[in-house]
Amino acid sequence: MEFEFQASNLNIDFDLSHITREMITQHFYMAVDQAAKKLGVGLSSLKRQCRAMGIKRWPSRKLNSLQELTKHFQDENAGEKSDPNTQEIIRRLEVLKRQIIHTTNYSNYEEMDNSHGYDYECNEES
């Protein structure tokens, strides 16, 4: 009895064209291995599909960091006096998060990133 090797025998889905950029971006806030599980594909397959779509780096750590910074400034700005500088920082952080999510070549995110400067500016003024 001969066994004929076929991809269908291994239950492997090599065609990931059903995974769209929109599907992937919905999972950007979670770790890449968790996103792969949610999407029902292997980690290497997801990474391969991301590279094919121009997503060079998985942005969860950056997005979560920006989310924490945003929350920090929102909490700081929650008092009776609303600081216009803090509001501007929050607005820019939100813009940066949207840029990261919607930028095709995520590897260039460093060029857009000024978030560290925001943190230092506020600490110096205190």
Backbone atoms as SQL, in Angstrom:
CREATE TABLE atoms (id INTEGER PRIMARY KEY, chain TEXT, resi INTEGER, resn TEXT, atom TEXT, x REAL, y REAL, z REAL);
INSERT INTO atoms VALUES
  (1, 'A', 1, 'MET', 'N', 0.845, -1.172, 0.000),
  (2, 'A', 1, 'MET', 'CA', 0.000, 0.000, 0.000),
  (3, 'A', 1, 'MET', 'C', 0.894, 1.240, 0.000),
  (4, 'A', 2, 'GLU', 'N', 0.745, 2.044, -1.018),
  (5, 'A', 2, 'GLU', 'CA', 1.550, 3.249, -1.150),
  (6, 'A', 2, 'GLU', 'C', 0.804, 4.451, -0.597),
  (7, 'A', 3, 'PHE', 'N', 1.564, 5.326, 0.011),
  (8, 'A', 3, 'PHE', 'CA', 0.979, 6.565, 0.524),
  (9, 'A', 3, 'PHE', 'C', 1.420, 7.699, -0.384),
  (10, 'A', 4, 'GLU', 'N', 0.460, 8.401, -0.917),
  (11, 'A', 4, 'GLU', 'CA', 0.767, 9.512, -1.804),
  (12, 'A', 4, 'GLU', 'C', 0.710, 10.813, -1.007),
  (13, 'A', 5, 'PHE', 'N', 1.821, 11.533, -0.984),
  (14, 'A', 5, 'PHE', 'CA', 1.893, 12.780, -0.223),
  (15, 'A', 5, 'PHE', 'C', 1.174, 13.888, -0.973),
  (16, 'A', 6, 'GLN', 'N', 0.217, 14.493, -0.306),
  (17, 'A', 6, 'GLN', 'CA', -0.493, 15.645, -0.850),
  (18, 'A', 6, 'GLN', 'C', -0.765, 16.610, 0.295),
  (19, 'A', 7, 'ALA', 'N', -0.782, 17.872, -0.023),
  (20, 'A', 7, 'ALA', 'CA', -1.060, 18.883, 1.002),
  (21, 'A', 7, 'ALA', 'C', -2.439, 18.663, 1.607),
  (22, 'A', 8, 'SER', 'N', -3.379, 18.163, 0.822),
  (23, 'A', 8, 'SER', 'CA', -4.732, 17.948, 1.341),
  (24, 'A', 8, 'SER', 'C', -4.744, 16.882, 2.430),
  (25, 'A', 9, 'ASN', 'N', -3.791, 15.919, 2.378),
  (26, 'A', 9, 'ASN', 'CA', -3.702, 14.901, 3.424),
  (27, 'A', 9, 'ASN', 'C', -3.275, 15.498, 4.759),
  (28, 'A', 10, 'LEU', 'N', -2.551, 16.606, 4.712),
  (29, 'A', 10, 'LEU', 'CA', -2.061, 17.232, 5.931),
  (30, 'A', 10, 'LEU', 'C', -3.001, 18.311, 6.459),
  (31, 'A', 11, 'ASN', 'N', -4.061, 18.577, 5.731),
  (32, 'A', 11, 'ASN', 'CA', -5.015, 19.601, 6.137),
  (33, 'A', 11, 'ASN', 'C', -4.355, 20.975, 6.245),
  (34, 'A', 12, 'ILE', 'N', -3.480, 21.289, 5.314),
  (35, 'A', 12, 'ILE', 'CA', -2.769, 22.560, 5.325),
  (36, 'A', 12, 'ILE', 'C', -3.394, 23.476, 4.287),
  (37, 'A', 13, 'ASP', 'N', -3.664, 24.705, 4.711),
  (38, 'A', 13, 'ASP', 'CA', -4.228, 25.693, 3.807),
  (39, 'A', 13, 'ASP', 'C', -3.120, 26.655, 3.393),
  (40, 'A', 14, 'PHE', 'N', -2.549, 26.437, 2.193),
  (41, 'A', 14, 'PHE', 'CA', -1.486, 27.301, 1.720),
  (42, 'A', 14, 'PHE', 'C', -2.025, 28.594, 1.129),
  (43, 'A', 15, 'ASP', 'N', -3.304, 28.632, 0.776),
  (44, 'A', 15, 'ASP', 'CA', -3.901, 29.821, 0.186),
  (45, 'A', 15, 'ASP', 'C', -4.494, 30.687, 1.291),
  (46, 'A', 16, 'LEU', 'N', -3.849, 31.795, 1.563),
  (47, 'A', 16, 'LEU', 'CA', -4.324, 32.703, 2.602),
  (48, 'A', 16, 'LEU', 'C', -4.974, 33.950, 2.012),
  (49, 'A', 17, 'SER', 'N', -5.380, 33.869, 0.752),
  (50, 'A', 17, 'SER', 'CA', -5.965, 35.042, 0.104),
  (51, 'A', 17, 'SER', 'C', -7.279, 35.467, 0.753),
  (52, 'A', 18, 'HIS', 'N', -7.887, 34.564, 1.520),
  (53, 'A', 18, 'HIS', 'CA', -9.133, 34.915, 2.206),
  (54, 'A', 18, 'HIS', 'C', -8.881, 35.825, 3.407),
  (55, 'A', 19, 'ILE', 'N', -7.626, 35.954, 3.819),
  (56, 'A', 19, 'ILE', 'CA', -7.280, 36.824, 4.941),
  (57, 'A', 19, 'ILE', 'C', -6.965, 38.205, 4.379),
  (58, 'A', 20, 'THR', 'N', -7.832, 39.151, 4.669),
  (59, 'A', 20, 'THR', 'CA', -7.677, 40.501, 4.139),
  (60, 'A', 20, 'THR', 'C', -6.914, 41.383, 5.122),
  (61, 'A', 21, 'ARG', 'N', -6.475, 42.511, 4.628),
  (62, 'A', 21, 'ARG', 'CA', -5.787, 43.483, 5.484),
  (63, 'A', 21, 'ARG', 'C', -6.710, 43.951, 6.608),
  (64, 'A', 22, 'GLU', 'N', -7.979, 44.151, 6.291),
  (65, 'A', 22, 'GLU', 'CA', -8.945, 44.587, 7.302),
  (66, 'A', 22, 'GLU', 'C', -9.061, 43.557, 8.422),
  (67, 'A', 23, 'MET', 'N', -9.065, 42.286, 8.054),
  (68, 'A', 23, 'MET', 'CA', -9.133, 41.226, 9.064),
  (69, 'A', 23, 'MET', 'C', -7.898, 41.271, 9.960),
  (70, 'A', 24, 'ILE', 'N', -6.766, 41.497, 9.352),
  (71, 'A', 24, 'ILE', 'CA', -5.518, 41.531, 10.113),
  (72, 'A', 24, 'ILE', 'C', -5.475, 42.751, 11.031),
  (73, 'A', 25, 'THR', 'N', -5.857, 43.923, 10.513),
  (74, 'A', 25, 'THR', 'CA', -5.766, 45.139, 11.322),
  (75, 'A', 25, 'THR', 'C', -6.682, 45.098, 12.537),
  (76, 'A', 26, 'GLN', 'N', -7.748, 44.334, 12.478),
  (77, 'A', 26, 'GLN', 'CA', -8.636, 44.202, 13.635),
  (78, 'A', 26, 'GLN', 'C', -7.930, 43.517, 14.803),
  (79, 'A', 27, 'HIS', 'N', -6.843, 42.823, 14.524),
  (80, 'A', 27, 'HIS', 'CA', -6.127, 42.074, 15.554),
  (81, 'A', 27, 'HIS', 'C', -4.787, 42.712, 15.930),
  (82, 'A', 28, 'PHE', 'N', -4.519, 43.919, 15.468),
  (83, 'A', 28, 'PHE', 'CA', -3.240, 44.576, 15.726),
  (84, 'A', 28, 'PHE', 'C', -2.964, 44.811, 17.201),
  (85, 'A', 29, 'TYR', 'N', -3.996, 44.934, 18.027),
  (86, 'A', 29, 'TYR', 'CA', -3.771, 45.232, 19.446),
  (87, 'A', 29, 'TYR', 'C', -3.402, 43.991, 20.262),
  (88, 'A', 30, 'MET', 'N', -3.474, 42.814, 19.662),
  (89, 'A', 30, 'MET', 'CA', -3.083, 41.605, 20.399),
  (90, 'A', 30, 'MET', 'C', -1.753, 41.090, 19.869),
  (91, 'A', 31, 'ALA', 'N', -1.121, 40.231, 20.632),
  (92, 'A', 31, 'ALA', 'CA', 0.153, 39.640, 20.212),
  (93, 'A', 31, 'ALA', 'C', -0.049, 38.861, 18.913),
  (94, 'A', 32, 'VAL', 'N', 0.984, 38.789, 18.103),
  (95, 'A', 32, 'VAL', 'CA', 0.875, 38.167, 16.784),
  (96, 'A', 32, 'VAL', 'C', 0.471, 36.696, 16.881),
  (97, 'A', 33, 'ASP', 'N', 0.952, 35.969, 17.895),
  (98, 'A', 33, 'ASP', 'CA', 0.579, 34.559, 18.012),
  (99, 'A', 33, 'ASP', 'C', -0.899, 34.412, 18.380),
  (100, 'A', 34, 'GLN', 'N', -1.423, 35.330, 19.196),
  (101, 'A', 34, 'GLN', 'CA', -2.854, 35.304, 19.520),
  (102, 'A', 34, 'GLN', 'C', -3.687, 35.658, 18.296),
  (103, 'A', 35, 'ALA', 'N', -3.214, 36.616, 17.510),
  (104, 'A', 35, 'ALA', 'CA', -3.922, 37.005, 16.293),
  (105, 'A', 35, 'ALA', 'C', -3.989, 35.837, 15.311),
  (106, 'A', 36, 'ALA', 'N', -2.893, 35.103, 15.191),
  (107, 'A', 36, 'ALA', 'CA', -2.872, 33.944, 14.294),
  (108, 'A', 36, 'ALA', 'C', -3.911, 32.913, 14.730),
  (109, 'A', 37, 'LYS', 'N', -4.006, 32.661, 16.038),
  (110, 'A', 37, 'LYS', 'CA', -5.008, 31.712, 16.543),
  (111, 'A', 37, 'LYS', 'C', -6.416, 32.191, 16.238),
  (112, 'A', 38, 'LYS', 'N', -6.678, 33.486, 16.484),
  (113, 'A', 38, 'LYS', 'CA', -8.013, 34.044, 16.227),
  (114, 'A', 38, 'LYS', 'C', -8.384, 33.950, 14.755),
  (115, 'A', 39, 'LEU', 'N', -7.388, 34.136, 13.892),
  (116, 'A', 39, 'LEU', 'CA', -7.640, 34.071, 12.454),
  (117, 'A', 39, 'LEU', 'C', -7.651, 32.638, 11.932),
  (118, 'A', 40, 'GLY', 'N', -7.239, 31.702, 12.764),
  (119, 'A', 40, 'GLY', 'CA', -7.258, 30.296, 12.378),
  (120, 'A', 40, 'GLY', 'C', -6.159, 29.901, 11.416),
  (121, 'A', 41, 'VAL', 'N', -5.009, 30.575, 11.531),
  (122, 'A', 41, 'VAL', 'CA', -3.867, 30.253, 10.671),
  (123, 'A', 41, 'VAL', 'C', -2.629, 30.099, 11.545),
  (124, 'A', 42, 'GLY', 'N', -1.594, 29.547, 10.978),
  (125, 'A', 42, 'GLY', 'CA', -0.338, 29.407, 11.700),
  (126, 'A', 42, 'GLY', 'C', 0.396, 30.735, 11.788),
  (127, 'A', 43, 'LEU', 'N', 1.264, 30.836, 12.764),
  (128, 'A', 43, 'LEU', 'CA', 2.031, 32.061, 12.978),
  (129, 'A', 43, 'LEU', 'C', 2.878, 32.411, 11.754),
  (130, 'A', 44, 'SER', 'N', 3.588, 31.443, 11.222),
  (131, 'A', 44, 'SER', 'CA', 4.435, 31.702, 10.052),
  (132, 'A', 44, 'SER', 'C', 3.608, 32.108, 8.845),
  (133, 'A', 45, 'SER', 'N', 2.449, 31.486, 8.694),
  (134, 'A', 45, 'SER', 'CA', 1.572, 31.839, 7.573),
  (135, 'A', 45, 'SER', 'C', 1.073, 33.270, 7.701),
  (136, 'A', 46, 'LEU', 'N', 0.707, 33.664, 8.919),
  (137, 'A', 46, 'LEU', 'CA', 0.245, 35.038, 9.132),
  (138, 'A', 46, 'LEU', 'C', 1.368, 36.024, 8.841),
  (139, 'A', 47, 'LYS', 'N', 2.557, 35.727, 9.319),
  (140, 'A', 47, 'LYS', 'CA', 3.690, 36.619, 9.065),
  (141, 'A', 47, 'LYS', 'C', 3.968, 36.728, 7.565),
  (142, 'A', 48, 'ARG', 'N', 3.895, 35.615, 6.867),
  (143, 'A', 48, 'ARG', 'CA', 4.113, 35.605, 5.418),
  (144, 'A', 48, 'ARG', 'C', 3.067, 36.470, 4.718),
  (145, 'A', 49, 'GLN', 'N', 1.810, 36.331, 5.129),
  (146, 'A', 49, 'GLN', 'CA', 0.725, 37.112, 4.536),
  (147, 'A', 49, 'GLN', 'C', 0.922, 38.604, 4.838),
  (148, 'A', 50, 'CYS', 'N', 1.344, 38.913, 6.049),
  (149, 'A', 50, 'CYS', 'CA', 1.605, 40.310, 6.414),
  (150, 'A', 50, 'CYS', 'C', 2.704, 40.902, 5.539),
  (151, 'A', 51, 'ARG', 'N', 3.787, 40.160, 5.360),
  (152, 'A', 51, 'ARG', 'CA', 4.879, 40.652, 4.515),
  (153, 'A', 51, 'ARG', 'C', 4.395, 40.880, 3.090),
  (154, 'A', 52, 'ALA', 'N', 3.550, 39.988, 2.598),
  (155, 'A', 52, 'ALA', 'CA', 3.013, 40.139, 1.248),
  (156, 'A', 52, 'ALA', 'C', 2.150, 41.396, 1.130),
  (157, 'A', 53, 'MET', 'N', 1.535, 41.804, 2.234),
  (158, 'A', 53, 'MET', 'CA', 0.687, 43.003, 2.249),
  (159, 'A', 53, 'MET', 'C', 1.471, 44.261, 2.603),
  (160, 'A', 54, 'GLY', 'N', 2.767, 44.130, 2.841),
  (161, 'A', 54, 'GLY', 'CA', 3.594, 45.283, 3.162),
  (162, 'A', 54, 'GLY', 'C', 3.666, 45.607, 4.639),
  (163, 'A', 55, 'ILE', 'N', 3.153, 44.734, 5.485),
  (164, 'A', 55, 'ILE', 'CA', 3.221, 44.942, 6.932),
  (165, 'A', 55, 'ILE', 'C', 4.511, 44.280, 7.402),
  (166, 'A', 56, 'LYS', 'N', 5.513, 45.087, 7.671),
  (167, 'A', 56, 'LYS', 'CA', 6.836, 44.555, 7.997),
  (168, 'A', 56, 'LYS', 'C', 6.983, 44.187, 9.463),
  (169, 'A', 57, 'ARG', 'N', 6.273, 44.897, 10.345),
  (170, 'A', 57, 'ARG', 'CA', 6.369, 44.652, 11.786),
  (171, 'A', 57, 'ARG', 'C', 4.973, 44.549, 12.365),
  (172, 'A', 58, 'TRP', 'N', 4.818, 43.684, 13.331),
  (173, 'A', 58, 'TRP', 'CA', 3.529, 43.540, 14.005),
  (174, 'A', 58, 'TRP', 'C', 3.426, 44.664, 15.039),
  (175, 'A', 59, 'PRO', 'N', 2.397, 45.503, 14.974),
  (176, 'A', 59, 'PRO', 'CA', 2.379, 46.744, 15.759),
  (177, 'A', 59, 'PRO', 'C', 1.763, 46.677, 17.156),
  (178, 'A', 60, 'SER', 'N', 1.472, 45.512, 17.695),
  (179, 'A', 60, 'SER', 'CA', 0.745, 45.452, 18.970),
  (180, 'A', 60, 'SER', 'C', 1.475, 46.167, 20.104),
  (181, 'A', 61, 'ARG', 'N', 2.758, 45.990, 20.211),
  (182, 'A', 61, 'ARG', 'CA', 3.488, 46.628, 21.319),
  (183, 'A', 61, 'ARG', 'C', 3.466, 48.144, 21.183),
  (184, 'A', 62, 'LYS', 'N', 3.649, 48.632, 19.975),
  (185, 'A', 62, 'LYS', 'CA', 3.627, 50.076, 19.744),
  (186, 'A', 62, 'LYS', 'C', 2.232, 50.638, 20.004),
  (187, 'A', 63, 'LEU', 'N', 1.201, 49.977, 19.484),
  (188, 'A', 63, 'LEU', 'CA', -0.165, 50.458, 19.678),
  (189, 'A', 63, 'LEU', 'C', -0.569, 50.426, 21.143),
  (190, 'A', 64, 'ASN', 'N', -0.200, 49.383, 21.848),
  (191, 'A', 64, 'ASN', 'CA', -0.531, 49.304, 23.274),
  (192, 'A', 64, 'ASN', 'C', 0.210, 50.377, 24.070),
  (193, 'A', 65, 'SER', 'N', 1.439, 50.667, 23.685),
  (194, 'A', 65, 'SER', 'CA', 2.197, 51.728, 24.332),
  (195, 'A', 65, 'SER', 'C', 1.527, 53.082, 24.106),
  (196, 'A', 66, 'LEU', 'N', 1.112, 53.343, 22.877),
  (197, 'A', 66, 'LEU', 'CA', 0.419, 54.592, 22.573),
  (198, 'A', 66, 'LEU', 'C', -0.910, 54.679, 23.310),
  (199, 'A', 67, 'GLN', 'N', -1.594, 53.547, 23.442),
  (200, 'A', 67, 'GLN', 'CA', -2.861, 53.513, 24.173),
  (201, 'A', 67, 'GLN', 'C', -2.637, 53.866, 25.645),
  (202, 'A', 68, 'GLU', 'N', -1.579, 53.336, 26.235),
  (203, 'A', 68, 'GLU', 'CA', -1.263, 53.647, 27.634),
  (204, 'A', 68, 'GLU', 'C', -0.913, 55.128, 27.808),
  (205, 'A', 69, 'LEU', 'N', -0.137, 55.676, 26.865),
  (206, 'A', 69, 'LEU', 'CA', 0.183, 57.102, 26.922),
  (207, 'A', 69, 'LEU', 'C', -1.082, 57.950, 26.814),
  (208, 'A', 70, 'THR', 'N', -1.957, 57.581, 25.890),
  (209, 'A', 70, 'THR', 'CA', -3.217, 58.304, 25.718),
  (210, 'A', 70, 'THR', 'C', -4.030, 58.271, 26.998),
  (211, 'A', 71, 'LYS', 'N', -4.144, 57.094, 27.592),
  (212, 'A', 71, 'LYS', 'CA', -4.904, 56.950, 28.840),
  (213, 'A', 71, 'LYS', 'C', -4.289, 57.805, 29.946),
  (214, 'A', 72, 'HIS', 'N', -2.967, 57.807, 30.035),
  (215, 'A', 72, 'HIS', 'CA', -2.274, 58.617, 31.041),
  (216, 'A', 72, 'HIS', 'C', -2.640, 60.098, 30.891),
  (217, 'A', 73, 'PHE', 'N', -2.566, 60.609, 29.663),
  (218, 'A', 73, 'PHE', 'CA', -2.856, 62.021, 29.440),
  (219, 'A', 73, 'PHE', 'C', -4.342, 62.330, 29.615),
  (220, 'A', 74, 'GLN', 'N', -5.215, 61.394, 29.257),
  (221, 'A', 74, 'GLN', 'CA', -6.645, 61.603, 29.478),
  (222, 'A', 74, 'GLN', 'C', -6.950, 61.665, 30.970),
  (223, 'A', 75, 'ASP', 'N', -6.338, 60.780, 31.744),
  (224, 'A', 75, 'ASP', 'CA', -6.531, 60.798, 33.199),
  (225, 'A', 75, 'ASP', 'C', -5.998, 62.097, 33.798),
  (226, 'A', 76, 'GLU', 'N', -4.850, 62.521, 33.303),
  (227, 'A', 76, 'GLU', 'CA', -4.239, 63.759, 33.783),
  (228, 'A', 76, 'GLU', 'C', -5.105, 64.971, 33.442),
  (229, 'A', 77, 'ASN', 'N', -5.807, 64.900, 32.333),
  (230, 'A', 77, 'ASN', 'CA', -6.610, 66.011, 31.835),
  (231, 'A', 77, 'ASN', 'C', -8.065, 65.926, 32.298),
  (232, 'A', 78, 'ALA', 'N', -8.384, 64.985, 33.167),
  (233, 'A', 78, 'ALA', 'CA', -9.775, 64.768, 33.570),
  (234, 'A', 78, 'ALA', 'C', -10.258, 65.767, 34.615),
  (235, 'A', 79, 'GLY', 'N', -9.369, 66.553, 35.174),
  (236, 'A', 79, 'GLY', 'CA', -9.745, 67.511, 36.214),
  (237, 'A', 79, 'GLY', 'C', -10.614, 68.636, 35.669),
  (238, 'A', 80, 'GLU', 'N', -10.884, 69.597, 36.523),
  (239, 'A', 80, 'GLU', 'CA', -11.734, 70.724, 36.148),
  (240, 'A', 80, 'GLU', 'C', -11.086, 71.592, 35.075),
  (241, 'A', 81, 'LYS', 'N', -9.777, 71.807, 35.176),
  (242, 'A', 81, 'LYS', 'CA', -9.073, 72.601, 34.172),
  (243, 'A', 81, 'LYS', 'C', -8.626, 71.683, 33.046),
  (244, 'A', 82, 'SER', 'N', -9.005, 72.041, 31.849),
  (245, 'A', 82, 'SER', 'CA', -8.619, 71.256, 30.687),
  (246, 'A', 82, 'SER', 'C', -7.437, 71.950, 30.014),
  (247, 'A', 83, 'ASP', 'N', -6.289, 71.306, 30.025),
  (248, 'A', 83, 'ASP', 'CA', -5.070, 71.880, 29.470),
  (249, 'A', 83, 'ASP', 'C', -5.040, 71.700, 27.953),
  (250, 'A', 84, 'PRO', 'N', -4.968, 72.795, 27.182),
  (251, 'A', 84, 'PRO', 'CA', -4.943, 72.683, 25.715),
  (252, 'A', 84, 'PRO', 'C', -3.726, 71.914, 25.201),
  (253, 'A', 85, 'ASN', 'N', -2.587, 72.029, 25.882),
  (254, 'A', 85, 'ASN', 'CA', -1.396, 71.282, 25.452),
  (255, 'A', 85, 'ASN', 'C', -1.617, 69.781, 25.586),
  (256, 'A', 86, 'THR', 'N', -2.228, 69.376, 26.690),
  (257, 'A', 86, 'THR', 'CA', -2.505, 67.955, 26.900),
  (258, 'A', 86, 'THR', 'C', -3.517, 67.454, 25.877),
  (259, 'A', 87, 'GLN', 'N', -4.516, 68.276, 25.577),
  (260, 'A', 87, 'GLN', 'CA', -5.500, 67.891, 24.557),
  (261, 'A', 87, 'GLN', 'C', -4.833, 67.697, 23.203),
  (262, 'A', 88, 'GLU', 'N', -3.877, 68.554, 22.873),
  (263, 'A', 88, 'GLU', 'CA', -3.152, 68.432, 21.609),
  (264, 'A', 88, 'GLU', 'C', -2.309, 67.157, 21.593),
  (265, 'A', 89, 'ILE', 'N', -1.690, 66.826, 22.697),
  (266, 'A', 89, 'ILE', 'CA', -0.904, 65.595, 22.788),
  (267, 'A', 89, 'ILE', 'C', -1.802, 64.385, 22.567),
  (268, 'A', 90, 'ILE', 'N', -2.962, 64.372, 23.206),
  (269, 'A', 90, 'ILE', 'CA', -3.910, 63.262, 23.047),
  (270, 'A', 90, 'ILE', 'C', -4.338, 63.147, 21.593),
  (271, 'A', 91, 'ARG', 'N', -4.630, 64.287, 20.964),
  (272, 'A', 91, 'ARG', 'CA', -5.046, 64.278, 19.559),
  (273, 'A', 91, 'ARG', 'C', -3.939, 63.696, 18.677),
  (274, 'A', 92, 'ARG', 'N', -2.703, 64.098, 18.916),
  (275, 'A', 92, 'ARG', 'CA', -1.585, 63.595, 18.107),
  (276, 'A', 92, 'ARG', 'C', -1.337, 62.103, 18.336),
  (277, 'A', 93, 'LEU', 'N', -1.501, 61.651, 19.555),
  (278, 'A', 93, 'LEU', 'CA', -1.351, 60.217, 19.831),
  (279, 'A', 93, 'LEU', 'C', -2.411, 59.412, 19.085),
  (280, 'A', 94, 'GLU', 'N', -3.644, 59.924, 19.056),
  (281, 'A', 94, 'GLU', 'CA', -4.722, 59.243, 18.328),
  (282, 'A', 94, 'GLU', 'C', -4.426, 59.213, 16.830),
  (283, 'A', 95, 'VAL', 'N', -3.918, 60.317, 16.298),
  (284, 'A', 95, 'VAL', 'CA', -3.548, 60.374, 14.879),
  (285, 'A', 95, 'VAL', 'C', -2.449, 59.361, 14.591),
  (286, 'A', 96, 'LEU', 'N', -1.460, 59.281, 15.462),
  (287, 'A', 96, 'LEU', 'CA', -0.360, 58.336, 15.273),
  (288, 'A', 96, 'LEU', 'C', -0.864, 56.895, 15.285),
  (289, 'A', 97, 'LYS', 'N', -1.789, 56.573, 16.186),
  (290, 'A', 97, 'LYS', 'CA', -2.353, 55.212, 16.223),
  (291, 'A', 97, 'LYS', 'C', -3.061, 54.900, 14.907),
  (292, 'A', 98, 'ARG', 'N', -3.849, 55.863, 14.405),
  (293, 'A', 98, 'ARG', 'CA', -4.549, 55.640, 13.126),
  (294, 'A', 98, 'ARG', 'C', -3.556, 55.468, 11.985),
  (295, 'A', 99, 'GLN', 'N', -2.481, 56.261, 11.989),
  (296, 'A', 99, 'GLN', 'CA', -1.471, 56.142, 10.939),
  (297, 'A', 99, 'GLN', 'C', -0.826, 54.764, 10.954),
  (298, 'A', 100, 'ILE', 'N', -0.503, 54.275, 12.117),
  (299, 'A', 100, 'ILE', 'CA', 0.129, 52.958, 12.222),
  (300, 'A', 100, 'ILE', 'C', -0.804, 51.882, 11.693),
  (301, 'A', 101, 'ILE', 'N', -2.076, 51.966, 12.048),
  (302, 'A', 101, 'ILE', 'CA', -3.037, 50.954, 11.618),
  (303, 'A', 101, 'ILE', 'C', -3.258, 51.005, 10.112),
  (304, 'A', 102, 'HIS', 'N', -3.279, 52.200, 9.540),
  (305, 'A', 102, 'HIS', 'CA', -3.639, 52.333, 8.129),
  (306, 'A', 102, 'HIS', 'C', -2.454, 52.484, 7.184),
  (307, 'A', 103, 'THR', 'N', -1.244, 52.557, 7.713),
  (308, 'A', 103, 'THR', 'CA', -0.075, 52.682, 6.855),
  (309, 'A', 103, 'THR', 'C', 0.291, 51.311, 6.313),
  (310, 'A', 104, 'THR', 'N', 0.442, 51.233, 5.011),
  (311, 'A', 104, 'THR', 'CA', 0.769, 49.952, 4.393),
  (312, 'A', 104, 'THR', 'C', 2.149, 49.474, 4.800),
  (313, 'A', 105, 'ASN', 'N', 3.140, 50.338, 4.733),
  (314, 'A', 105, 'ASN', 'CA', 4.495, 49.928, 5.081),
  (315, 'A', 105, 'ASN', 'C', 4.782, 50.352, 6.508),
  (316, 'A', 106, 'TYR', 'N', 4.373, 49.530, 7.433),
  (317, 'A', 106, 'TYR', 'CA', 4.489, 49.835, 8.857),
  (318, 'A', 106, 'TYR', 'C', 5.936, 49.971, 9.306),
  (319, 'A', 107, 'SER', 'N', 6.874, 49.469, 8.539),
  (320, 'A', 107, 'SER', 'CA', 8.276, 49.548, 8.951),
  (321, 'A', 107, 'SER', 'C', 8.755, 50.995, 9.019),
  (322, 'A', 108, 'ASN', 'N', 8.036, 51.921, 8.411),
  (323, 'A', 108, 'ASN', 'CA', 8.424, 53.327, 8.449),
  (324, 'A', 108, 'ASN', 'C', 7.775, 54.082, 9.597),
  (325, 'A', 109, 'TYR', 'N', 7.184, 53.372, 10.554),
  (326, 'A', 109, 'TYR', 'CA', 6.475, 54.062, 11.627),
  (327, 'A', 109, 'TYR', 'C', 7.390, 54.944, 12.461),
  (328, 'A', 110, 'GLU', 'N', 8.688, 54.640, 12.529),
  (329, 'A', 110, 'GLU', 'CA', 9.604, 55.435, 13.335),
  (330, 'A', 110, 'GLU', 'C', 9.626, 56.885, 12.861),
  (331, 'A', 111, 'GLU', 'N', 9.439, 57.087, 11.549),
  (332, 'A', 111, 'GLU', 'CA', 9.451, 58.432, 11.004),
  (333, 'A', 111, 'GLU', 'C', 8.252, 59.237, 11.491),
  (334, 'A', 112, 'MET', 'N', 7.142, 58.561, 11.802),
  (335, 'A', 112, 'MET', 'CA', 5.934, 59.246, 12.242),
  (336, 'A', 112, 'MET', 'C', 5.913, 59.438, 13.746),
  (337, 'A', 113, 'ASP', 'N', 6.755, 58.752, 14.471),
  (338, 'A', 113, 'ASP', 'CA', 6.641, 58.641, 15.920),
  (339, 'A', 113, 'ASP', 'C', 7.323, 59.786, 16.653),
  (340, 'A', 114, 'ASN', 'N', 6.515, 60.565, 17.370),
  (341, 'A', 114, 'ASN', 'CA', 7.033, 61.609, 18.251),
  (342, 'A', 114, 'ASN', 'C', 6.551, 61.384, 19.671),
  (343, 'A', 115, 'SER', 'N', 5.992, 60.233, 19.954),
  (344, 'A', 115, 'SER', 'CA', 5.327, 60.005, 21.237),
  (345, 'A', 115, 'SER', 'C', 6.274, 60.153, 22.418),
  (346, 'A', 116, 'HIS', 'N', 7.533, 59.772, 22.262),
  (347, 'A', 116, 'HIS', 'CA', 8.466, 59.892, 23.380),
  (348, 'A', 116, 'HIS', 'C', 8.693, 61.361, 23.725),
  (349, 'A', 117, 'GLY', 'N', 8.722, 62.205, 22.716),
  (350, 'A', 117, 'GLY', 'CA', 8.885, 63.628, 22.957),
  (351, 'A', 117, 'GLY', 'C', 7.740, 64.206, 23.762),
  (352, 'A', 118, 'TYR', 'N', 6.530, 63.713, 23.537),
  (353, 'A', 118, 'TYR', 'CA', 5.376, 64.208, 24.283),
  (354, 'A', 118, 'TYR', 'C', 5.558, 63.933, 25.765),
  (355, 'A', 119, 'ASP', 'N', 6.000, 62.734, 26.092),
  (356, 'A', 119, 'ASP', 'CA', 6.160, 62.347, 27.486),
  (357, 'A', 119, 'ASP', 'C', 7.199, 63.232, 28.165),
  (358, 'A', 120, 'TYR', 'N', 8.311, 63.479, 27.491),
  (359, 'A', 120, 'TYR', 'CA', 9.370, 64.281, 28.078),
  (360, 'A', 120, 'TYR', 'C', 8.939, 65.739, 28.226),
  (361, 'A', 121, 'GLU', 'N', 8.216, 66.269, 27.236),
  (362, 'A', 121, 'GLU', 'CA', 7.758, 67.651, 27.320),
  (363, 'A', 121, 'GLU', 'C', 6.911, 67.861, 28.560),
  (364, 'A', 122, 'CYS', 'N', 5.993, 66.964, 28.806),
  (365, 'A', 122, 'CYS', 'CA', 5.086, 67.119, 29.935),
  (366, 'A', 122, 'CYS', 'C', 5.823, 66.964, 31.256),
  (367, 'A', 123, 'ASN', 'N', 6.798, 66.082, 31.300),
  (368, 'A', 123, 'ASN', 'CA', 7.557, 65.901, 32.535),
  (369, 'A', 123, 'ASN', 'C', 8.410, 67.129, 32.846),
  (370, 'A', 124, 'GLU', 'N', 8.916, 67.787, 31.816),
  (371, 'A', 124, 'GLU', 'CA', 9.739, 68.968, 32.031),
  (372, 'A', 124, 'GLU', 'C', 8.916, 70.132, 32.561),
  (373, 'A', 125, 'GLU', 'N', 7.661, 70.256, 32.107),
  (374, 'A', 125, 'GLU', 'CA', 6.807, 71.359, 32.514),
  (375, 'A', 125, 'GLU', 'C', 6.314, 71.194, 33.935),
  (376, 'A', 126, 'SER', 'N', 6.294, 69.977, 34.444),
  (377, 'A', 126, 'SER', 'CA', 5.755, 69.720, 35.779),
  (378, 'A', 126, 'SER', 'C', 6.599, 70.326, 36.866);
